[in-house]
Amino acid sequence: MAVHSQHAFSEKVALISDGASPVGRAVAMQLALYGCYVIVGYPPASDQTVRALEELKSLGTLADAVKVDGSVISGARKLVSEVNGRYGRLDLLINCQEYRTDSSFIDISEAEFDRILDTNFKSMFFLIQESLALMDSRPKPRIVNVVSACDSAETKPKTAFRTATAAVIGLTGALAQTLPDKYRINAVSVSENKKRMSKFDNLDEDLFDPSGGVDPDDVARTVLYLLSGEAAGINGQVLKVE
């Protein structure tokens, strides 16, 4: 992937659904460094995004954080309303919210099932729907949905979570076919497999951490590629980062 120019995202408006997540925070920081106006959502119980917002502002960027419940439609409407009030337009939308439960297919309750589907799929669906009014007037609107690859051998994702992830992939492909031609919507699938050290197994773990998985900054760089003009020919695809 090529290095983006300073002007690739300059003065574009980006909405990140969950700036409290590692990937959301990394995307926000990288977009801000390229001159993007960034608005991030964050859950009521988290103060991580508040700290990240201060970091963004210290870079001299325009950044805002909005406290919302990402599992309900009213949360999506609040986020878009805040973007509209501040900028009146939206160029880039990044969906990266996620919720899991340890309950198995046999044990999961209806409340847990609803929360998984609401947070991981329905919220994305309606945030995209609400965002279109602000994106339709933009020349090159871009949407990226970030999901888990559900490929970890150590921690097998539960059925409801895998179902929600599959729904997001399906939504991405369907919208690629139905949105106007100027739109580009893609997904990034993040591997959960631990890094393999192979012949370097004896290296100092204080310097080389084999258990970390994918670095959020690597995911963010992939997201930025899909948001950029360099990916103009890519639509409805899933890029896996591992």
PDB file of C-alpha atoms in Angstrom:
ATOM      1  CA  MET A   1       0.000   0.000   0.000  1.00  0.00           C
ATOM      2  CA  ALA A   2       1.327   3.404  -0.983  1.00  0.00           C
ATOM      3  CA  VAL A   3       2.000   6.179   1.480  1.00  0.00           C
ATOM      4  CA  HIS A   4      -0.837   8.697   1.520  1.00  0.00           C
ATOM      5  CA  SER A   5      -0.113  12.313   0.717  1.00  0.00           C
ATOM      6  CA  GLN A   6      -0.777  15.006   3.283  1.00  0.00           C
ATOM      7  CA  HIS A   7      -3.697  16.190   1.157  1.00  0.00           C
ATOM      8  CA  ALA A   8      -5.427  12.816   0.709  1.00  0.00           C
ATOM      9  CA  PHE A   9      -7.724  13.378   3.697  1.00  0.00           C
ATOM     10  CA  SER A  10      -7.229  17.089   4.324  1.00  0.00           C
ATOM     11  CA  GLU A  11     -10.422  18.769   5.599  1.00  0.00           C
ATOM     12  CA  LYS A  12     -12.544  15.671   5.008  1.00  0.00           C
ATOM     13  CA  VAL A  13     -15.030  14.797   7.747  1.00  0.00           C
ATOM     14  CA  ALA A  14     -14.775  11.324   9.276  1.00  0.00           C
ATOM     15  CA  LEU A  15     -17.127   9.589  11.712  1.00  0.00           C
ATOM     16  CA  ILE A  16     -15.773   6.642  13.737  1.00  0.00           C
ATOM     17  CA  SER A  17     -18.484   4.711  15.541  1.00  0.00           C
ATOM     18  CA  ASP A  18     -16.368   3.561  18.501  1.00  0.00           C
ATOM     19  CA  GLY A  19     -13.271   5.575  19.344  1.00  0.00           C
ATOM     20  CA  ALA A  20     -12.831   3.648  22.587  1.00  0.00           C
ATOM     21  CA  SER A  21     -11.825   0.495  20.698  1.00  0.00           C
ATOM     22  CA  PRO A  22      -8.110   0.046  19.869  1.00  0.00           C
ATOM     23  CA  VAL A  23      -8.811   0.050  16.134  1.00  0.00           C
ATOM     24  CA  GLY A  24     -11.146   3.040  16.322  1.00  0.00           C
ATOM     25  CA  ARG A  25      -8.581   5.021  18.283  1.00  0.00           C
ATOM     26  CA  ALA A  26      -5.791   4.118  15.842  1.00  0.00           C
ATOM     27  CA  VAL A  27      -7.916   5.108  12.828  1.00  0.00           C
ATOM     28  CA  ALA A  28      -8.835   8.413  14.496  1.00  0.00           C
ATOM     29  CA  MET A  29      -5.205   9.251  15.217  1.00  0.00           C
ATOM     30  CA  GLN A  30      -4.012   8.430  11.703  1.00  0.00           C
ATOM     31  CA  LEU A  31      -6.827  10.337   9.999  1.00  0.00           C
ATOM     32  CA  ALA A  32      -6.219  13.338  12.242  1.00  0.00           C
ATOM     33  CA  LEU A  33      -2.533  13.333  11.347  1.00  0.00           C
ATOM     34  CA  TYR A  34      -3.564  13.593   7.693  1.00  0.00           C
ATOM     35  CA  GLY A  35      -5.692  16.660   8.398  1.00  0.00           C
ATOM     36  CA  CYS A  36      -9.097  15.022   8.684  1.00  0.00           C
ATOM     37  CA  TYR A  37     -11.870  16.424  10.895  1.00  0.00           C
ATOM     38  CA  VAL A  38     -12.683  13.504  13.193  1.00  0.00           C
ATOM     39  CA  ILE A  39     -15.755  12.732  15.276  1.00  0.00           C
ATOM     40  CA  VAL A  40     -15.725   9.563  17.390  1.00  0.00           C
ATOM     41  CA  GLY A  41     -18.465   7.869  19.349  1.00  0.00           C
ATOM     42  CA  TYR A  42     -17.708   6.277  22.696  1.00  0.00           C
ATOM     43  CA  PRO A  43     -19.756   4.235  25.177  1.00  0.00           C
ATOM     44  CA  PRO A  44     -21.055   5.949  28.329  1.00  0.00           C
ATOM     45  CA  ALA A  45     -18.991   3.729  30.620  1.00  0.00           C
ATOM     46  CA  SER A  46     -15.664   4.500  28.930  1.00  0.00           C
ATOM     47  CA  ASP A  47     -13.252   7.380  29.440  1.00  0.00           C
ATOM     48  CA  GLN A  48     -10.648   6.053  26.994  1.00  0.00           C
ATOM     49  CA  THR A  49     -11.921   8.169  24.134  1.00  0.00           C
ATOM     50  CA  VAL A  50     -11.801  11.305  26.245  1.00  0.00           C
ATOM     51  CA  ARG A  51      -8.064  10.747  26.675  1.00  0.00           C
ATOM     52  CA  ALA A  52      -7.706   9.936  22.981  1.00  0.00           C
ATOM     53  CA  LEU A  53      -9.593  13.118  22.135  1.00  0.00           C
ATOM     54  CA  GLU A  54      -7.107  15.159  24.134  1.00  0.00           C
ATOM     55  CA  GLU A  55      -4.302  13.485  22.194  1.00  0.00           C
ATOM     56  CA  LEU A  56      -6.008  14.378  18.922  1.00  0.00           C
ATOM     57  CA  LYS A  57      -6.483  17.989  19.952  1.00  0.00           C
ATOM     58  CA  SER A  58      -2.838  18.187  21.034  1.00  0.00           C
ATOM     59  CA  LEU A  59      -1.946  17.539  17.399  1.00  0.00           C
ATOM     60  CA  GLY A  60      -3.757  20.726  16.449  1.00  0.00           C
ATOM     61  CA  THR A  61      -6.640  18.895  14.779  1.00  0.00           C
ATOM     62  CA  LEU A  62     -10.379  19.428  14.891  1.00  0.00           C
ATOM     63  CA  ALA A  63     -11.736  16.468  16.836  1.00  0.00           C
ATOM     64  CA  ASP A  64     -14.871  15.760  18.831  1.00  0.00           C
ATOM     65  CA  ALA A  65     -16.145  12.867  20.918  1.00  0.00           C
ATOM     66  CA  VAL A  66     -19.811  11.996  21.394  1.00  0.00           C
ATOM     67  CA  LYS A  67     -21.051   9.784  24.214  1.00  0.00           C
ATOM     68  CA  VAL A  68     -23.611   7.336  22.756  1.00  0.00           C
ATOM     69  CA  ASP A  69     -25.061   3.889  23.256  1.00  0.00           C
ATOM     70  CA  GLY A  70     -23.865   2.194  20.074  1.00  0.00           C
ATOM     71  CA  SER A  71     -26.355  -0.660  20.366  1.00  0.00           C
ATOM     72  CA  VAL A  72     -29.501   1.406  19.751  1.00  0.00           C
ATOM     73  CA  ILE A  73     -30.809   3.306  16.735  1.00  0.00           C
ATOM     74  CA  SER A  74     -31.074   6.504  18.761  1.00  0.00           C
ATOM     75  CA  GLY A  75     -27.302   6.313  19.243  1.00  0.00           C
ATOM     76  CA  ALA A  76     -26.763   6.253  15.473  1.00  0.00           C
ATOM     77  CA  ARG A  77     -29.093   9.221  15.057  1.00  0.00           C
ATOM     78  CA  LYS A  78     -27.285  11.151  17.778  1.00  0.00           C
ATOM     79  CA  LEU A  79     -23.891  10.591  16.139  1.00  0.00           C
ATOM     80  CA  VAL A  80     -25.099  11.743  12.728  1.00  0.00           C
ATOM     81  CA  SER A  81     -26.898  14.697  14.280  1.00  0.00           C
ATOM     82  CA  GLU A  82     -23.650  15.787  15.950  1.00  0.00           C
ATOM     83  CA  VAL A  83     -21.774  15.528  12.640  1.00  0.00           C
ATOM     84  CA  ASN A  84     -24.488  17.528  10.908  1.00  0.00           C
ATOM     85  CA  GLY A  85     -24.431  20.218  13.594  1.00  0.00           C
ATOM     86  CA  ARG A  86     -20.649  20.631  13.464  1.00  0.00           C
ATOM     87  CA  TYR A  87     -19.898  20.220   9.759  1.00  0.00           C
ATOM     88  CA  GLY A  88     -23.100  19.659   7.770  1.00  0.00           C
ATOM     89  CA  ARG A  89     -21.374  16.961   5.709  1.00  0.00           C
ATOM     90  CA  LEU A  90     -19.720  13.558   6.012  1.00  0.00           C
ATOM     91  CA  ASP A  91     -17.074  12.013   3.761  1.00  0.00           C
ATOM     92  CA  LEU A  92     -15.857   8.931   5.631  1.00  0.00           C
ATOM     93  CA  LEU A  93     -17.660   6.464   7.907  1.00  0.00           C
ATOM     94  CA  ILE A  94     -15.823   3.781   9.886  1.00  0.00           C
ATOM     95  CA  ASN A  95     -17.883   1.194  11.780  1.00  0.00           C
ATOM     96  CA  CYS A  96     -15.820  -0.643  14.394  1.00  0.00           C
ATOM     97  CA  GLN A  97     -18.031  -1.285  17.429  1.00  0.00           C
ATOM     98  CA  GLU A  98     -18.038  -4.793  18.901  1.00  0.00           C
ATOM     99  CA  TYR A  99     -19.643  -6.747  21.743  1.00  0.00           C
ATOM    100  CA  ARG A 100     -19.145 -10.398  22.728  1.00  0.00           C
ATOM    101  CA  THR A 101     -20.398 -12.836  25.300  1.00  0.00           C
ATOM    102  CA  ASP A 102     -18.946 -16.086  26.647  1.00  0.00           C
ATOM    103  CA  SER A 103     -22.312 -17.827  26.463  1.00  0.00           C
ATOM    104  CA  SER A 104     -22.543 -20.821  24.135  1.00  0.00           C
ATOM    105  CA  PHE A 105     -25.284 -21.500  21.591  1.00  0.00           C
ATOM    106  CA  ILE A 106     -27.081 -23.647  24.175  1.00  0.00           C
ATOM    107  CA  ASP A 107     -26.731 -21.193  27.051  1.00  0.00           C
ATOM    108  CA  ILE A 108     -27.192 -17.777  25.441  1.00  0.00           C
ATOM    109  CA  SER A 109     -30.187 -15.781  26.624  1.00  0.00           C
ATOM    110  CA  GLU A 110     -32.464 -13.703  24.448  1.00  0.00           C
ATOM    111  CA  ALA A 111     -31.116 -10.519  26.049  1.00  0.00           C
ATOM    112  CA  GLU A 112     -27.494 -11.491  25.252  1.00  0.00           C
ATOM    113  CA  PHE A 113     -28.456 -12.483  21.717  1.00  0.00           C
ATOM    114  CA  ASP A 114     -30.215  -9.169  21.157  1.00  0.00           C
ATOM    115  CA  ARG A 115     -27.261  -7.175  22.462  1.00  0.00           C
ATOM    116  CA  ILE A 116     -24.812  -9.020  20.206  1.00  0.00           C
ATOM    117  CA  LEU A 117     -26.937  -8.474  17.109  1.00  0.00           C
ATOM    118  CA  ASP A 118     -27.798  -4.909  18.079  1.00  0.00           C
ATOM    119  CA  THR A 119     -24.210  -3.813  18.744  1.00  0.00           C
ATOM    120  CA  ASN A 120     -22.358  -5.761  16.068  1.00  0.00           C
ATOM    121  CA  PHE A 121     -24.836  -5.578  13.198  1.00  0.00           C
ATOM    122  CA  LYS A 122     -27.995  -3.519  13.666  1.00  0.00           C
ATOM    123  CA  SER A 123     -26.108  -0.464  14.869  1.00  0.00           C
ATOM    124  CA  MET A 124     -23.879  -0.564  11.767  1.00  0.00           C
ATOM    125  CA  PHE A 125     -26.903  -1.001   9.527  1.00  0.00           C
ATOM    126  CA  PHE A 126     -28.703   2.032  10.891  1.00  0.00           C
ATOM    127  CA  LEU A 127     -25.613   4.213  11.285  1.00  0.00           C
ATOM    128  CA  ILE A 128     -24.958   3.760   7.572  1.00  0.00           C
ATOM    129  CA  GLN A 129     -28.620   4.453   6.827  1.00  0.00           C
ATOM    130  CA  GLU A 130     -28.612   7.639   8.915  1.00  0.00           C
ATOM    131  CA  SER A 131     -25.277   8.790   7.438  1.00  0.00           C
ATOM    132  CA  LEU A 132     -26.353   8.681   3.804  1.00  0.00           C
ATOM    133  CA  ALA A 133     -28.157  12.026   4.051  1.00  0.00           C
ATOM    134  CA  LEU A 134     -24.835  13.729   4.863  1.00  0.00           C
ATOM    135  CA  MET A 135     -22.764  11.617   2.459  1.00  0.00           C
ATOM    136  CA  ASP A 136     -24.944  11.855  -0.650  1.00  0.00           C
ATOM    137  CA  SER A 137     -23.741  15.351  -1.484  1.00  0.00           C
ATOM    138  CA  ARG A 138     -20.056  14.436  -1.189  1.00  0.00           C
ATOM    139  CA  PRO A 139     -18.070  13.556  -4.320  1.00  0.00           C
ATOM    140  CA  LYS A 140     -16.314  10.426  -3.000  1.00  0.00           C
ATOM    141  CA  PRO A 141     -18.074   8.984   0.064  1.00  0.00           C
ATOM    142  CA  ARG A 142     -16.343   6.000   1.658  1.00  0.00           C
ATOM    143  CA  ILE A 143     -17.526   3.434   4.225  1.00  0.00           C
ATOM    144  CA  VAL A 144     -15.422   0.766   5.952  1.00  0.00           C
ATOM    145  CA  ASN A 145     -16.830  -1.871   8.306  1.00  0.00           C
ATOM    146  CA  VAL A 146     -14.319  -3.517  10.657  1.00  0.00           C
ATOM    147  CA  VAL A 147     -15.094  -7.050  11.872  1.00  0.00           C
ATOM    148  CA  SER A 148     -13.346  -9.996  13.492  1.00  0.00           C
ATOM    149  CA  ALA A 149     -12.141 -12.798  11.238  1.00  0.00           C
ATOM    150  CA  CYS A 150     -13.358 -15.350  13.826  1.00  0.00           C
ATOM    151  CA  ASP A 151     -10.317 -17.518  13.064  1.00  0.00           C
ATOM    152  CA  SER A 152      -8.727 -17.991  16.474  1.00  0.00           C
ATOM    153  CA  ALA A 153      -7.952 -21.614  17.330  1.00  0.00           C
ATOM    154  CA  GLU A 154      -7.481 -20.772  21.018  1.00  0.00           C
ATOM    155  CA  THR A 155     -10.745 -18.879  21.564  1.00  0.00           C
ATOM    156  CA  LYS A 156     -13.501 -20.038  19.251  1.00  0.00           C
ATOM    157  CA  PRO A 157     -16.045 -17.240  18.717  1.00  0.00           C
ATOM    158  CA  LYS A 158     -19.569 -18.126  19.766  1.00  0.00           C
ATOM    159  CA  THR A 159     -22.358 -18.759  17.290  1.00  0.00           C
ATOM    160  CA  ALA A 160     -24.255 -15.504  17.798  1.00  0.00           C
ATOM    161  CA  PHE A 161     -21.099 -13.411  17.344  1.00  0.00           C
ATOM    162  CA  ARG A 162     -20.129 -15.281  14.173  1.00  0.00           C
ATOM    163  CA  THR A 163     -23.663 -14.771  12.875  1.00  0.00           C
ATOM    164  CA  ALA A 164     -23.461 -11.014  13.459  1.00  0.00           C
ATOM    165  CA  THR A 165     -20.075 -10.863  11.729  1.00  0.00           C
ATOM    166  CA  ALA A 166     -21.440 -12.744   8.716  1.00  0.00           C
ATOM    167  CA  ALA A 167     -24.376 -10.316   8.587  1.00  0.00           C
ATOM    168  CA  VAL A 168     -21.997  -7.335   8.402  1.00  0.00           C
ATOM    169  CA  ILE A 169     -20.100  -8.971   5.529  1.00  0.00           C
ATOM    170  CA  GLY A 170     -23.402  -9.607   3.763  1.00  0.00           C
ATOM    171  CA  LEU A 171     -24.504  -6.013   4.331  1.00  0.00           C
ATOM    172  CA  THR A 172     -21.223  -4.723   2.894  1.00  0.00           C
ATOM    173  CA  GLY A 173     -21.668  -6.712  -0.306  1.00  0.00           C
ATOM    174  CA  ALA A 174     -25.342  -5.801  -0.659  1.00  0.00           C
ATOM    175  CA  LEU A 175     -24.738  -2.064  -0.251  1.00  0.00           C
ATOM    176  CA  ALA A 176     -21.858  -2.162  -2.721  1.00  0.00           C
ATOM    177  CA  GLN A 177     -24.421  -3.217  -5.312  1.00  0.00           C
ATOM    178  CA  THR A 178     -27.227  -0.850  -4.296  1.00  0.00           C
ATOM    179  CA  LEU A 179     -25.574   2.444  -3.301  1.00  0.00           C
ATOM    180  CA  PRO A 180     -24.858   5.038  -6.027  1.00  0.00           C
ATOM    181  CA  ASP A 181     -21.740   4.440  -8.100  1.00  0.00           C
ATOM    182  CA  LYS A 182     -19.697   7.149  -6.381  1.00  0.00           C
ATOM    183  CA  TYR A 183     -19.810   5.240  -3.083  1.00  0.00           C
ATOM    184  CA  ARG A 184     -17.217   2.715  -2.029  1.00  0.00           C
ATOM    185  CA  ILE A 185     -18.031   0.383   0.855  1.00  0.00           C
ATOM    186  CA  ASN A 186     -15.691  -2.383   2.001  1.00  0.00           C
ATOM    187  CA  ALA A 187     -14.870  -4.417   5.093  1.00  0.00           C
ATOM    188  CA  VAL A 188     -11.693  -5.170   7.019  1.00  0.00           C
ATOM    189  CA  SER A 189     -11.542  -8.563   8.708  1.00  0.00           C
ATOM    190  CA  VAL A 190      -9.078  -8.660  11.611  1.00  0.00           C
ATOM    191  CA  SER A 191      -7.403 -11.966  12.419  1.00  0.00           C
ATOM    192  CA  GLU A 192      -7.414 -13.112  16.046  1.00  0.00           C
ATOM    193  CA  ASN A 193      -4.670 -15.681  15.661  1.00  0.00           C
ATOM    194  CA  LYS A 194      -1.629 -15.106  17.841  1.00  0.00           C
ATOM    195  CA  LYS A 195       1.594 -14.157  16.146  1.00  0.00           C
ATOM    196  CA  ARG A 196       3.865 -17.115  15.497  1.00  0.00           C
ATOM    197  CA  MET A 197       7.491 -16.713  16.496  1.00  0.00           C
ATOM    198  CA  SER A 198       8.629 -20.023  14.903  1.00  0.00           C
ATOM    199  CA  LYS A 199      12.435 -20.164  15.081  1.00  0.00           C
ATOM    200  CA  PHE A 200      12.474 -17.016  17.201  1.00  0.00           C
ATOM    201  CA  ASP A 201      10.590 -18.622  20.105  1.00  0.00           C
ATOM    202  CA  ASN A 202      13.486 -18.034  22.500  1.00  0.00           C
ATOM    203  CA  LEU A 203      13.573 -14.261  22.017  1.00  0.00           C
ATOM    204  CA  ASP A 204      13.075 -12.008  25.026  1.00  0.00           C
ATOM    205  CA  GLU A 205       9.296 -11.651  25.536  1.00  0.00           C
ATOM    206  CA  ASP A 206       9.815  -8.166  26.992  1.00  0.00           C
ATOM    207  CA  LEU A 207      10.975  -7.089  23.551  1.00  0.00           C
ATOM    208  CA  PHE A 208       8.992  -9.463  21.333  1.00  0.00           C
ATOM    209  CA  ASP A 209       5.427 -10.265  22.366  1.00  0.00           C
ATOM    210  CA  PRO A 210       4.142 -13.363  20.519  1.00  0.00           C
ATOM    211  CA  SER A 211       0.644 -13.131  21.997  1.00  0.00           C
ATOM    212  CA  GLY A 212      -0.429  -9.709  20.838  1.00  0.00           C
ATOM    213  CA  GLY A 213      -2.182 -10.587  17.583  1.00  0.00           C
ATOM    214  CA  VAL A 214      -2.746  -7.869  14.995  1.00  0.00           C
ATOM    215  CA  ASP A 215      -1.495  -4.380  15.812  1.00  0.00           C
ATOM    216  CA  PRO A 216      -4.376  -1.826  15.691  1.00  0.00           C
ATOM    217  CA  ASP A 217      -2.109   0.531  13.729  1.00  0.00           C
ATOM    218  CA  ASP A 218      -1.788  -2.104  10.995  1.00  0.00           C
ATOM    219  CA  VAL A 219      -5.570  -2.394  10.843  1.00  0.00           C
ATOM    220  CA  ALA A 220      -5.856   1.389  10.733  1.00  0.00           C
ATOM    221  CA  ARG A 221      -3.475   1.612   7.786  1.00  0.00           C
ATOM    222  CA  THR A 222      -5.635  -0.884   5.887  1.00  0.00           C
ATOM    223  CA  VAL A 223      -8.749   1.130   6.728  1.00  0.00           C
ATOM    224  CA  LEU A 224      -7.097   4.326   5.474  1.00  0.00           C
ATOM    225  CA  TYR A 225      -6.140   2.586   2.250  1.00  0.00           C
ATOM    226  CA  LEU A 226      -9.769   1.659   1.619  1.00  0.00           C
ATOM    227  CA  LEU A 227     -10.841   5.216   2.432  1.00  0.00           C
ATOM    228  CA  SER A 228      -8.331   6.711   0.024  1.00  0.00           C
ATOM    229  CA  GLY A 229      -8.434   7.310  -3.701  1.00  0.00           C
ATOM    230  CA  GLU A 230      -5.891   4.528  -4.136  1.00  0.00           C
ATOM    231  CA  ALA A 231      -8.711   2.019  -3.508  1.00  0.00           C
ATOM    232  CA  ALA A 232     -11.148   3.621  -5.965  1.00  0.00           C
ATOM    233  CA  GLY A 233     -11.469   0.328  -7.845  1.00  0.00           C
ATOM    234  CA  ILE A 234     -12.306  -1.727  -4.750  1.00  0.00           C
ATOM    235  CA  ASN A 235     -15.949  -2.093  -3.733  1.00  0.00           C
ATOM    236  CA  GLY A 236     -17.860  -4.702  -1.740  1.00  0.00           C
ATOM    237  CA  GLN A 237     -14.684  -6.543  -0.781  1.00  0.00           C
ATOM    238  CA  VAL A 238     -13.276  -7.906   2.471  1.00  0.00           C
ATOM    239  CA  LEU A 239      -9.583  -7.355   3.206  1.00  0.00           C
ATOM    240  CA  LYS A 240      -8.148  -9.604   5.901  1.00  0.00           C
ATOM    241  CA  VAL A 241      -5.423  -8.261   8.173  1.00  0.00           C
ATOM    242  CA  GLU A 242      -3.322 -10.858   9.971  1.00  0.00           C
TER     243      GLU A 242
END
